[in-house]
Coordinates of C-alpha atoms and ligand atoms in Angstrom, one line a residue:
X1 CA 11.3 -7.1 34.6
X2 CA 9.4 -4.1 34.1
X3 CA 11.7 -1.1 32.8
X4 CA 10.6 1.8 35.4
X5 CA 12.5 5.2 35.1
X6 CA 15.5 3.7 33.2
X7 CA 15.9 0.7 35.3
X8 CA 15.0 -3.0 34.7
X9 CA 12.5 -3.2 38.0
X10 CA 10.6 -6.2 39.4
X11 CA 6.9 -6.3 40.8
X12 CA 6.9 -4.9 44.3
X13 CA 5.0 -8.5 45.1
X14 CA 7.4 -10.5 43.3
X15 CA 4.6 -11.8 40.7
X16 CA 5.8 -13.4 37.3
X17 CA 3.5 -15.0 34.3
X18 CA 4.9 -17.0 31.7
X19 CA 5.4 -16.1 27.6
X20 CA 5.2 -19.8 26.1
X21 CA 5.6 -20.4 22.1
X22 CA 1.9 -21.0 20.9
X23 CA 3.6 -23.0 17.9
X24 CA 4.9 -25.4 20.5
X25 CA 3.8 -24.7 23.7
X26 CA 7.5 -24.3 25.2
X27 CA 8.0 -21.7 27.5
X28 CA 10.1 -18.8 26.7
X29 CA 10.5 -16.5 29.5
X30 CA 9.4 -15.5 32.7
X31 CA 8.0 -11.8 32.9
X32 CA 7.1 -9.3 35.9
X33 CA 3.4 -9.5 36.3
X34 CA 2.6 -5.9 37.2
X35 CA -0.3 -3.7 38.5
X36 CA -1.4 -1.0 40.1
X37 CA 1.4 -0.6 41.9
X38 CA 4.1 -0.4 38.8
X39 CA 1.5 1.5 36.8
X40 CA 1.6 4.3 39.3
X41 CA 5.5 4.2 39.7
X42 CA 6.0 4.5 35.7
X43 CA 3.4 6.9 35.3
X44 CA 5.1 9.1 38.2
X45 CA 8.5 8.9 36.4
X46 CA 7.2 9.7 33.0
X47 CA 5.5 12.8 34.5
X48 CA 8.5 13.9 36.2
X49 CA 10.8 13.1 33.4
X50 CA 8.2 15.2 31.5
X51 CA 7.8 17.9 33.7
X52 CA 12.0 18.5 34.0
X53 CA 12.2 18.9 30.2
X54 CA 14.7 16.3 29.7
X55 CA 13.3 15.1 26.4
X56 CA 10.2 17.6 26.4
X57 CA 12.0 20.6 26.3
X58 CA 15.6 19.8 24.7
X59 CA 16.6 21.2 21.3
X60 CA 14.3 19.1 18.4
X61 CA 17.5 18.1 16.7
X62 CA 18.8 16.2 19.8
X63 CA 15.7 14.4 19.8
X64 CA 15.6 13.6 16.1
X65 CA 19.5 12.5 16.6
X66 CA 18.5 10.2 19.3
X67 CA 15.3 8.7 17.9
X68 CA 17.9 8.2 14.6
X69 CA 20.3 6.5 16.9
X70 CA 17.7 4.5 17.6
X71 CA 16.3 3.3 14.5
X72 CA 19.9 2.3 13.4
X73 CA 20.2 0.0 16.5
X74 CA 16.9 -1.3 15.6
X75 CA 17.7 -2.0 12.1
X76 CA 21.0 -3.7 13.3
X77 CA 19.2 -6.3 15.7
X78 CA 16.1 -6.7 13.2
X79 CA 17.5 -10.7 13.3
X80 CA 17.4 -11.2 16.2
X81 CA 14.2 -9.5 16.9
X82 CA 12.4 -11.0 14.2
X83 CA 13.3 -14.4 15.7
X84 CA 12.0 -13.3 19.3
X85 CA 8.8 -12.1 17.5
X86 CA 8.4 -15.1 15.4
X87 CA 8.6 -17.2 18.5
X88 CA 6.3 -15.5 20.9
X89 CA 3.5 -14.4 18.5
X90 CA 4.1 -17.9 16.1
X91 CA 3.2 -15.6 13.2
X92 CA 6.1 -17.1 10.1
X93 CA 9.5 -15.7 10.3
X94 CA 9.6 -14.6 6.6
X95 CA 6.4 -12.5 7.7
X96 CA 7.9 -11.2 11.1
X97 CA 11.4 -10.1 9.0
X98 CA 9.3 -8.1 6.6
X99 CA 7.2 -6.4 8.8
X100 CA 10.0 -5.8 11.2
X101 CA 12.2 -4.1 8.4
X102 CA 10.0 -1.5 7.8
X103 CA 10.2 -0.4 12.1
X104 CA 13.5 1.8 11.5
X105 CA 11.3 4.4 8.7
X106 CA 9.2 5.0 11.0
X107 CA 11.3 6.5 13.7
X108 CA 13.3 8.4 10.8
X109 CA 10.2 9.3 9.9
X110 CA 8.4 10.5 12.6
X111 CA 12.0 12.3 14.2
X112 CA 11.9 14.1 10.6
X113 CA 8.4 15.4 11.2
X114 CA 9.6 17.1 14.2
X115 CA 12.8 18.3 12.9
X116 CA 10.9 20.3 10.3
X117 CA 7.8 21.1 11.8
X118 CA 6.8 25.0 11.0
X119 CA 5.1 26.9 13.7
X120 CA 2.6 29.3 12.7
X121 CA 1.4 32.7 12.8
X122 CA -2.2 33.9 12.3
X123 CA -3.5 37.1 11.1
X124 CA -4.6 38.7 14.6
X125 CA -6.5 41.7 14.4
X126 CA -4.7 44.9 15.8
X127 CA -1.0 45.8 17.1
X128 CA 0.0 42.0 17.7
X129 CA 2.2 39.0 16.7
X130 CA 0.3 36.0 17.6
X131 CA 1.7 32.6 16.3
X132 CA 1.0 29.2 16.8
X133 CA 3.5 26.5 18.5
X134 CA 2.9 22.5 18.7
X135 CA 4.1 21.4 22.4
X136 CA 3.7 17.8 23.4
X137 CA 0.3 16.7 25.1
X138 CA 2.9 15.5 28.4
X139 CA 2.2 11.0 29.8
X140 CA 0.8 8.9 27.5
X141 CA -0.3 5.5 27.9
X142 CA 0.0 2.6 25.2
X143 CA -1.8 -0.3 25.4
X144 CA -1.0 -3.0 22.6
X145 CA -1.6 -6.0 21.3
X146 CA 0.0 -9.4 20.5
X147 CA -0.5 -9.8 16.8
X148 CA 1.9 -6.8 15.3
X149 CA 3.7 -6.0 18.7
X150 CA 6.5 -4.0 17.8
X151 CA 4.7 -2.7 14.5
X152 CA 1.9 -1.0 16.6
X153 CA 3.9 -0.1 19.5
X154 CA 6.1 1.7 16.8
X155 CA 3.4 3.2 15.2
X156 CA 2.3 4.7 18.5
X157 CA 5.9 5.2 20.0
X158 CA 7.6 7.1 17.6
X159 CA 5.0 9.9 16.9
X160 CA 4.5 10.5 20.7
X161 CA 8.4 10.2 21.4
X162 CA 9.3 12.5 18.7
X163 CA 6.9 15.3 19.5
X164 CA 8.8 15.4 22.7
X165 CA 6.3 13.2 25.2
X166 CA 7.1 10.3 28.0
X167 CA 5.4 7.1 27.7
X168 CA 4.2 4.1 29.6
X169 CA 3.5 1.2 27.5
X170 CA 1.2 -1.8 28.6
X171 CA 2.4 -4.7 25.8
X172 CA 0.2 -7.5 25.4
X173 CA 0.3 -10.5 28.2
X174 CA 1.4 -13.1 25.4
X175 CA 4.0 -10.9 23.8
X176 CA 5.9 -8.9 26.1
X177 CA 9.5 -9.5 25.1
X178 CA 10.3 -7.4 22.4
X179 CA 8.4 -4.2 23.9
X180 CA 11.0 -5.1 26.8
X181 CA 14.1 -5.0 24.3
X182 CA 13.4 -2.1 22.8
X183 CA 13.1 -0.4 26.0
X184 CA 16.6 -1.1 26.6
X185 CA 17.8 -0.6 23.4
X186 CA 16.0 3.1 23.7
X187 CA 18.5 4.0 26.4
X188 CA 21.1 2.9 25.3
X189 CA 20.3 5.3 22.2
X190 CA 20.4 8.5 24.2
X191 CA 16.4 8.7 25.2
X192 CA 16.6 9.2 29.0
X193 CA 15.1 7.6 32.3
X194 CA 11.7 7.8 32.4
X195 CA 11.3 8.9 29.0
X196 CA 9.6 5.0 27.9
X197 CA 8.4 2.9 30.4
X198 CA 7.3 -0.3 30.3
X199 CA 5.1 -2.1 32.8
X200 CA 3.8 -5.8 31.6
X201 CA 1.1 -7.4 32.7
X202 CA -2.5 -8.2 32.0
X203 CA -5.0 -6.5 30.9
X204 CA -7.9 -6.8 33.6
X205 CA -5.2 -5.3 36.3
X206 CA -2.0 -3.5 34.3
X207 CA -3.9 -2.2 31.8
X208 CA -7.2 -1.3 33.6
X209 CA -5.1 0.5 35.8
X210 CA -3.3 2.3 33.3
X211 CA -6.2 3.5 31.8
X212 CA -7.5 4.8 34.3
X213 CA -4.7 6.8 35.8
X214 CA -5.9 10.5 35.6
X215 CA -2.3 11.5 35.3
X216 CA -2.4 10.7 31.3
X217 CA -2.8 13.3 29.1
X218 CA -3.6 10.7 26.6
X219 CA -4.3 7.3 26.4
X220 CA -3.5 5.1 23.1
X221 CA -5.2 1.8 22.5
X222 CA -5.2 -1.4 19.8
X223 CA -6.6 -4.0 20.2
X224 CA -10.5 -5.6 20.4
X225 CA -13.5 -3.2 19.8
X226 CA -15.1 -4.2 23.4
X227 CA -12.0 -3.5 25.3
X228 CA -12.1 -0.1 23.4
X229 CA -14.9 0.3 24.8
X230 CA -14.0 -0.2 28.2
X231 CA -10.9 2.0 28.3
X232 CA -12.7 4.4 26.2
X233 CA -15.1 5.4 29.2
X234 CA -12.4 5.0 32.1
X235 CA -9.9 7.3 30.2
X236 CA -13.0 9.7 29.4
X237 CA -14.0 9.8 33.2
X238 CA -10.6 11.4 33.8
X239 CA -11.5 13.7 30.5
X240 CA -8.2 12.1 29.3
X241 CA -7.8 12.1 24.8
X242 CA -8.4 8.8 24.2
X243 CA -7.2 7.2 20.4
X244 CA -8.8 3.3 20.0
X245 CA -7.1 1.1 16.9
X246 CA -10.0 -1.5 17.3
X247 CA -11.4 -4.7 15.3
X248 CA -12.0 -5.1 11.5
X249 CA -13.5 -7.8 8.9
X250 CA -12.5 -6.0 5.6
X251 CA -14.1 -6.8 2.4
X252 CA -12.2 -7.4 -0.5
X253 CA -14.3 -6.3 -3.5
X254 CA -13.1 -8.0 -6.5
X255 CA -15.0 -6.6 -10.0
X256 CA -15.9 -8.3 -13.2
X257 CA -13.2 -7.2 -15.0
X258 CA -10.3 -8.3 -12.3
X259 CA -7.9 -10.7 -13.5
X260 CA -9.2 -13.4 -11.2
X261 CA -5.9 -15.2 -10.4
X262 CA -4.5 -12.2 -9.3
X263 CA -7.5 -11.9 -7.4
X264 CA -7.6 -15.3 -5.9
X265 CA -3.8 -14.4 -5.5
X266 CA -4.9 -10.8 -3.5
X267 CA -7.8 -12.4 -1.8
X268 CA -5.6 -15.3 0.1
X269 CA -3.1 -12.7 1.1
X270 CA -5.7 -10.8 2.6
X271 CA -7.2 -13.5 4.4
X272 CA -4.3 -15.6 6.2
X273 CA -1.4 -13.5 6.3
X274 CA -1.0 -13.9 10.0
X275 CA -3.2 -16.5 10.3
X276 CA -6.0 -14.4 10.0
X277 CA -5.2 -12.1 13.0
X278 CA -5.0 -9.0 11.7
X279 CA -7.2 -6.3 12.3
X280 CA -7.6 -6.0 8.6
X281 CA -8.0 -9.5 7.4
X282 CA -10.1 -9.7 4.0
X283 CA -12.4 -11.8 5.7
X284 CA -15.5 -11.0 3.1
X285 CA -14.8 -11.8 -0.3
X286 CA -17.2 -10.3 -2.5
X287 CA -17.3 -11.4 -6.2
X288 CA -19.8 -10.9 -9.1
X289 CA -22.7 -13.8 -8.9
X290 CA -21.2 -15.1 -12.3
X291 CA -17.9 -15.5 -11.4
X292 CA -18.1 -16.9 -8.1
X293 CA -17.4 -20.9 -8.4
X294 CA -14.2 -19.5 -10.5
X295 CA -13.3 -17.4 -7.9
X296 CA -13.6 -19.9 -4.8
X297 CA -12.0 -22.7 -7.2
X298 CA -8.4 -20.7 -7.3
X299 CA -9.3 -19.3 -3.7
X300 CA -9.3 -23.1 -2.0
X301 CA -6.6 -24.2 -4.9
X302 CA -4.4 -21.6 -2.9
X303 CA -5.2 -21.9 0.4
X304 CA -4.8 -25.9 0.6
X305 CA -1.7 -25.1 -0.8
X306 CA -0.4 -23.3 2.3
X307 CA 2.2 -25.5 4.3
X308 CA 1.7 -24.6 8.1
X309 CA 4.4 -25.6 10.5
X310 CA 7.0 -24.2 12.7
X311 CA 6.6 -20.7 12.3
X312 CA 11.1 -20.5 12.2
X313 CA 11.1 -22.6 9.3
X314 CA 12.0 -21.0 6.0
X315 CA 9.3 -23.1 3.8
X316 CA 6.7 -22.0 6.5
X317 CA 3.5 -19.7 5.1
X318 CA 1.2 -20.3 8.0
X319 CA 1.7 -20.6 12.0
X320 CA -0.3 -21.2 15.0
X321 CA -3.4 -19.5 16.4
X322 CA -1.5 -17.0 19.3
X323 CA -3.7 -19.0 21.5
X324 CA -5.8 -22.3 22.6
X325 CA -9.0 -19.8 23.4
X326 CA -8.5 -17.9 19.5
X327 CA -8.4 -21.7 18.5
X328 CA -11.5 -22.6 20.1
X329 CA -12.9 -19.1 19.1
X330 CA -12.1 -20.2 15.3
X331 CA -13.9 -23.2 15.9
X332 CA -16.9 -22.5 17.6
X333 CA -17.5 -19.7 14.4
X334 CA -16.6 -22.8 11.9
X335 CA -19.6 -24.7 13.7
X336 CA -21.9 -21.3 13.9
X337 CA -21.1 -20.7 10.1
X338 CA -22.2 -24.8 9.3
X339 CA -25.1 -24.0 11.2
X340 CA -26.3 -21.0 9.4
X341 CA -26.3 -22.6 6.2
X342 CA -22.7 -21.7 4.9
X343 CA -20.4 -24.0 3.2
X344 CA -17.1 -24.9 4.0
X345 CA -15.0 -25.6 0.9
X346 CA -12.0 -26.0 2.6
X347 CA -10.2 -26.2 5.9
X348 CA -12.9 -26.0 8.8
X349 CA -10.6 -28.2 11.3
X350 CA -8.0 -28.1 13.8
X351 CA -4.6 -28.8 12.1
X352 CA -3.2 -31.8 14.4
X353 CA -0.9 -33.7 11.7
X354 CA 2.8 -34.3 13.3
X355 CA 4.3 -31.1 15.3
X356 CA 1.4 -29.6 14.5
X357 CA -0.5 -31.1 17.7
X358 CA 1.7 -29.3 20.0
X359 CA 0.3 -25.5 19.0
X360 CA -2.7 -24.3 18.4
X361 CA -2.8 -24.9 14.8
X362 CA -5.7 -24.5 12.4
X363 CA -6.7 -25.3 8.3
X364 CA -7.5 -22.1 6.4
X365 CA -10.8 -22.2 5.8
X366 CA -12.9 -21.0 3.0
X367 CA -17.0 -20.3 3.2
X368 CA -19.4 -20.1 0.1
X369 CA -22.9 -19.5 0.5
X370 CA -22.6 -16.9 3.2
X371 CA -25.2 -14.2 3.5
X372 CA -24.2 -11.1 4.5
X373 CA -26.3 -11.0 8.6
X374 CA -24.7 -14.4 9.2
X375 CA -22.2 -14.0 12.0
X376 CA -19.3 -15.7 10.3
X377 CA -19.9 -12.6 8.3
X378 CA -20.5 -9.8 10.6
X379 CA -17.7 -10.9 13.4
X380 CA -14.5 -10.5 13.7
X381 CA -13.5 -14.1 14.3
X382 CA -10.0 -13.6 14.1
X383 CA -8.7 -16.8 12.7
X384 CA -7.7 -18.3 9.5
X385 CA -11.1 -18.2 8.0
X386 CA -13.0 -16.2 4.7
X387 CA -16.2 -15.6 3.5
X388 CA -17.2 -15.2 0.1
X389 CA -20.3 -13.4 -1.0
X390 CA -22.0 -12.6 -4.5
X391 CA -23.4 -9.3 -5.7
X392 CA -25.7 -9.2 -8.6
X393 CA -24.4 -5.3 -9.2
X394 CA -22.5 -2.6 -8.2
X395 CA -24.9 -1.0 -5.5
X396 CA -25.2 -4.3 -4.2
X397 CA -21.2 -4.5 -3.7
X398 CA -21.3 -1.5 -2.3
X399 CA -24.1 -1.8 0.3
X400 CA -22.9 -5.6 1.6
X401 CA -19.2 -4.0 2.3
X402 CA -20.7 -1.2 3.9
X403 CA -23.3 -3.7 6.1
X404 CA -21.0 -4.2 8.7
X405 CA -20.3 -2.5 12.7
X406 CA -16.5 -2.2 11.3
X407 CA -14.6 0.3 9.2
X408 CA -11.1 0.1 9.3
X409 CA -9.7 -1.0 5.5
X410 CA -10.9 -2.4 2.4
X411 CA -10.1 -3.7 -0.8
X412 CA -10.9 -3.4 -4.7
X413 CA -9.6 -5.7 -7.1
X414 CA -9.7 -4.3 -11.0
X415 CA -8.2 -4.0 -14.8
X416 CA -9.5 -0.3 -14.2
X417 CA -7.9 1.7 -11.5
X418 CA -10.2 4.5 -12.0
X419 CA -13.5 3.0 -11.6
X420 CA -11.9 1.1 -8.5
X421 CA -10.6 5.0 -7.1
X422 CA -14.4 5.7 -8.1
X423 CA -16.0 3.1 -6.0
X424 CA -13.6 3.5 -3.2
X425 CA -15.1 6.9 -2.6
X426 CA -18.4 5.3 -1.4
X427 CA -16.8 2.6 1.1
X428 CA -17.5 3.8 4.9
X429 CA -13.7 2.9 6.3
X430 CA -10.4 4.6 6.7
X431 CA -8.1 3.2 3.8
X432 CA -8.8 1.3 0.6
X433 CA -6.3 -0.5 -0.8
X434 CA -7.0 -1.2 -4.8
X435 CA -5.1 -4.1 -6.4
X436 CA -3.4 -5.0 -2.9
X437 CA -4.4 -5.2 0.5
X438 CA -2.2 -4.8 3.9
X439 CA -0.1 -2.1 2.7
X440 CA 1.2 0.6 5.1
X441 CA 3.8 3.4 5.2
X442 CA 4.6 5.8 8.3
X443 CA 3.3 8.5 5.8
X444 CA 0.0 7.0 5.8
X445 CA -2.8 8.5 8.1
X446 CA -4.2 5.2 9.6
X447 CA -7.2 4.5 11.8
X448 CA -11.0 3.5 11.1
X449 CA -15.0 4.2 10.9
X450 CA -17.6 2.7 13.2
X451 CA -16.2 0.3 15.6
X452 CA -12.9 0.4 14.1
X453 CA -11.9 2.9 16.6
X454 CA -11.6 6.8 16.8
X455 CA -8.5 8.7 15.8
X456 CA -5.6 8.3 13.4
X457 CA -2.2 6.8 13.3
X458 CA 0.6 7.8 11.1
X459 CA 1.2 10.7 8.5
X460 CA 1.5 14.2 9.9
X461 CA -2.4 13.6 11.4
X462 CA -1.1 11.1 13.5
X463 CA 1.8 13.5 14.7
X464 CA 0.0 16.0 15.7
X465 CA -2.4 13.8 17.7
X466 CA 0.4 13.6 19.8
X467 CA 0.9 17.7 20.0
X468 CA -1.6 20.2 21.3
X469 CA -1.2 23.8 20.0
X470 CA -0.8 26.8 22.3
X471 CA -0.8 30.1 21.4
X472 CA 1.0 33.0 21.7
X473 CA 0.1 36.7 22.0
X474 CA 2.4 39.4 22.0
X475 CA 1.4 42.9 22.4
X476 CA 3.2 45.4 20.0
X477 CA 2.2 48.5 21.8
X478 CA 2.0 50.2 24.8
X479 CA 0.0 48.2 27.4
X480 CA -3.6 50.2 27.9
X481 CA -4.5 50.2 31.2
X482 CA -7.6 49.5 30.8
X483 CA -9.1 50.8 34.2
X484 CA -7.4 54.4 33.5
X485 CA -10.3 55.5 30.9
X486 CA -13.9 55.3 30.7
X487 CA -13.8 55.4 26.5
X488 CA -14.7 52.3 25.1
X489 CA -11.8 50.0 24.1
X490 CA -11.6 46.9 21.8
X491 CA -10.7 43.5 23.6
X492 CA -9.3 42.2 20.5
Ligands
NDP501 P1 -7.4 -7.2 23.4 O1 -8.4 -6.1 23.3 O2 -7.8 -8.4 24.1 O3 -6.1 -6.6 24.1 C1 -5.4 -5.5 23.6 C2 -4.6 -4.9 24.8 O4 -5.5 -4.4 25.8 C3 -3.8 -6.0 25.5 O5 -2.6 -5.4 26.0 C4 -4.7 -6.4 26.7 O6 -4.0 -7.0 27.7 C5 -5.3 -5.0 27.0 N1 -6.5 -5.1 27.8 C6 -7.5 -6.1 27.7 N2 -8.5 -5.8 28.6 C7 -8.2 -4.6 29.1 C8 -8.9 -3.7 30.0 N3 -10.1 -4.0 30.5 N4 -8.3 -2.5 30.3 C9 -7.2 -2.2 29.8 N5 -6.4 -2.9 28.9 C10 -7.0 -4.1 28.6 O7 -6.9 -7.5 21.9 P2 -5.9 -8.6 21.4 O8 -4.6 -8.4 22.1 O9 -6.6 -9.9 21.5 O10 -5.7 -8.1 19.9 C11 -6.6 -8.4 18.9 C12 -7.5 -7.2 18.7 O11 -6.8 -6.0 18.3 C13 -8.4 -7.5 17.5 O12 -9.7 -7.1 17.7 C14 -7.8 -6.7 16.4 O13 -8.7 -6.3 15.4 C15 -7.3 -5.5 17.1 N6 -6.3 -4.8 16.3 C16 -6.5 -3.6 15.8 C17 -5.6 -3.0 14.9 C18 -5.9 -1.6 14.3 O14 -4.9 -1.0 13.8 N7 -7.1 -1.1 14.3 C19 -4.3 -3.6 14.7 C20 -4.1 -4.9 15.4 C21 -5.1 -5.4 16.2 P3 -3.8 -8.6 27.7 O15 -3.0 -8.9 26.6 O16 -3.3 -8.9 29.0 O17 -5.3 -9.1 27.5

């Protein structure tokens, strides 16, 4: 059921979709199918729990109390959580517990912010105070994705929540249960009705809708660069902020005088943590000409290595695809990649050994010979596959990781951290990692170049994208009355 104004509510038609395990196929749960119809509900009681100042207006340290509240309930059920988000998005649970331990920080985090956020005052010319206040922006929308749901909802919810903002939030249509939880779990921390609403559904109806609602002061969006686009323009129709966390293909840049293990090491991480389904998957490897067959020799060394399988399983390293269509997806770019002349070195097939034939499993998969304009190189495919390309120098590296429509991260494997912060200056994206890759913090600004998206998550930039300043003037003096003279007077 949808959570609508503090209470668990079901579609006014009655309409349900299923959540099924895409490492088995089994189904897991029955959710609300909304629309319309729920979208304009929640978005009614966000604005009115907004416009009452229950959570808007009350005293910061009752909201940083609250959101702390709630990160200790969210570190207590992190088991059980990880195991519903292990299930539903078939990602390993080793991965799903470390990425879910890191949630709490970010609501400390982001309540913090608020809790010591200085207003200012400027130097205003003449017999005034004038100073400066962050207010909230008032009913934002959240759209999210299924391959980090309650990473990216976090990253979104706890910035807007703790600058004193209501929410509706649109989870993905394959990964709706956890959104759900902590929905619940957010009231019983002390955040109020109406405060954080959930409405699930899918995208073409639920999330169309929301985005176009013109009662959003702001609309947040991750997920895939076209449906950026798309909510991009119906938000801006409504002249509502829009912030778009959109596709990727980073390159991994590994230099001549890398420790190539460790780069193989870096380079395998990059490329199939999630089974490739991040937005930041190293899926262009770029090594020195000369060093190349050494390179892909430890890269497929490791990857065959990998033991797929049920994603709940300690010894597992890599799940399902999320989906039969990202399956197909992966294939169909395996057979474009044969055709332009790449060569797979390993994987390049469906996974079907065993258990494995009941989910949507697939081998990682490593390309040599890939040119740069191929489109195994230039897409983001999404899957468990890599591409390795050579470089005869450093301008070369440079300008093949630049040649791409994305920008979101990158990174530079090296013995010498200086030349790599050097060459990290001329990469066009918004964060380089150098001697790691897939590294965040709630400190971290976060957010890409190109068609990576616009806007920034995280850090004290992404807090204040969820405040708008107003200012104050305040006259020191006697009022002049202005039509009482014909002298000329200042206006400022
Ligand atoms: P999608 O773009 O398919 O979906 C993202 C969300 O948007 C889902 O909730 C989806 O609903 C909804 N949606 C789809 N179409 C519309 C529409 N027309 N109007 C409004 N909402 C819509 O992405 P995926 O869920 O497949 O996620 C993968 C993508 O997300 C990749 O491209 C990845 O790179 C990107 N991503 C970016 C990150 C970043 O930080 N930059 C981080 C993680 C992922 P439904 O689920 O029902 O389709």
């Amino acid at each position: 059921m949808h959570v609508i104004d503090g209470r668990e509510t079901p579609s006014a038609d009655g309409r349900s979709f299923e959540v099924r395990n895409p490492a088995t196929g089994a189904l897991v749960e029955r959710v609300a199918e909304g629309g319309a119809t729920e979208i304009a509900r929640a978005v009614d009681a966000a604005q009115r729990a907004f416009d009452d100042g229950r959570w808007s207006r009350i005293a910061v340290r009752e909201r940083y109390r609250v959101l702390n509240r709630l990160a200790q309930m969210l570190e207590d059920a992190l088991p059980s959580l990880s195991l519903l988000e292990s299930t539903c998005t078939g990602r390993p649970l080793r991965e799903m517990r470390a990425q879910l331990s890191r949630l709490p920080e970010f609501y400390r985090y982001f309540a913090a912010l608020a809790r010591t956020a200085e207003d200012t005052i400027t130097p205003f010319e003449g017999p005034y105070l004038s100073y400066v206040r962050r207010v909230p922006l008032g009913v934002i929308g959240q759209i999210t994705p299924w391959n980090h749901p309650l990473l990216i909802l976090t990253k979104k919810l706890a910035p807007a929540l703790a600058a004193g903002n209501t929410v509706v939030v649109k989870p993905s249509e394959h990964t709706p249960l956890t959104t759900l939880q902590l929905a619940k779990m957010a009231l019983e921390a002390g955040v109020p009705p109406g405060v954080f609403n959930v409405v699930t559904g899918f995208g073409g109806e639920a999330g169309r809708a929301l985005a176009s609602h013109p009662g959003l002061a702001k609309l947040d969006l991750t997920g895939g660069t076209e449906t950026g686009r798309i909510v991009a323009q119906t938000a801006g129709a409504n002249l509502v902020r829009v912030n778009c966390e959109l596709g990727g293909k980073a390159p991994v840049i590994v230099l001549p005088d890398a420790d190539l293990e460790k780069a193989a090491a870096g380079a395998i991480f990059a490329a199939f943590i999630a089974t490739g389904q991040t937005c930041i998957a190293g899926a262009r490897i770029l090594v020195h000409e000369s060093q190349a067959q050494d390179l892909i020799e430890r890269m497929v060394a490791r990857a065959v290595s990998l033991r797929l399988g049920d994603p709940l399983l300690a010894q597992t390293q890599l799940g399902p695809l999320i989906s039969e269509r990202q399956l197909q997806r992966t294939e169909e770019y395996v057979a474009i990649g044969k055709r332009e002349g790449a060569e797979v070195q390993c994987g390049g097939r469906r996974a079907t050994k065993g258990v494995l034939g009941k989910g949507f499993f697939y081998e990682p998969t490593v390309f040599a010979d890939v040119r740069s304009s191929m489109r195994i190189a230039q897409d983001e495919i999404f899957g468990p596959v890599t591409c390795v390309l050579t470089y005869k120098d450093l301008d070369e590296a440079v300008r093949i990781a630049n040649d791409i429509p994305f920008g979101l991260g990158a990174s530079i494997w090296t013995s010498d951290a200086a030349k790599g912060m050097r060459l990290s200056e001329r990469l066009n994206c918004g964060v380089v990692w150098i001697n790691d890759h897939h590294r965040i913090d709630p400190s971290l600004p976060w957010g890409g170049t190109k068609d990576s998206g616009m806007g920034r998550e995280c850090g004290i930039e992404g807090y204040r994208e969820y405040t708008q300043t107003k200012s104050i003037v305040v006259n020191l003096e006697e009022p002049v009355d202005w039509y009482a003279t014909t002298e000329t007077l200042r206006l400022s």
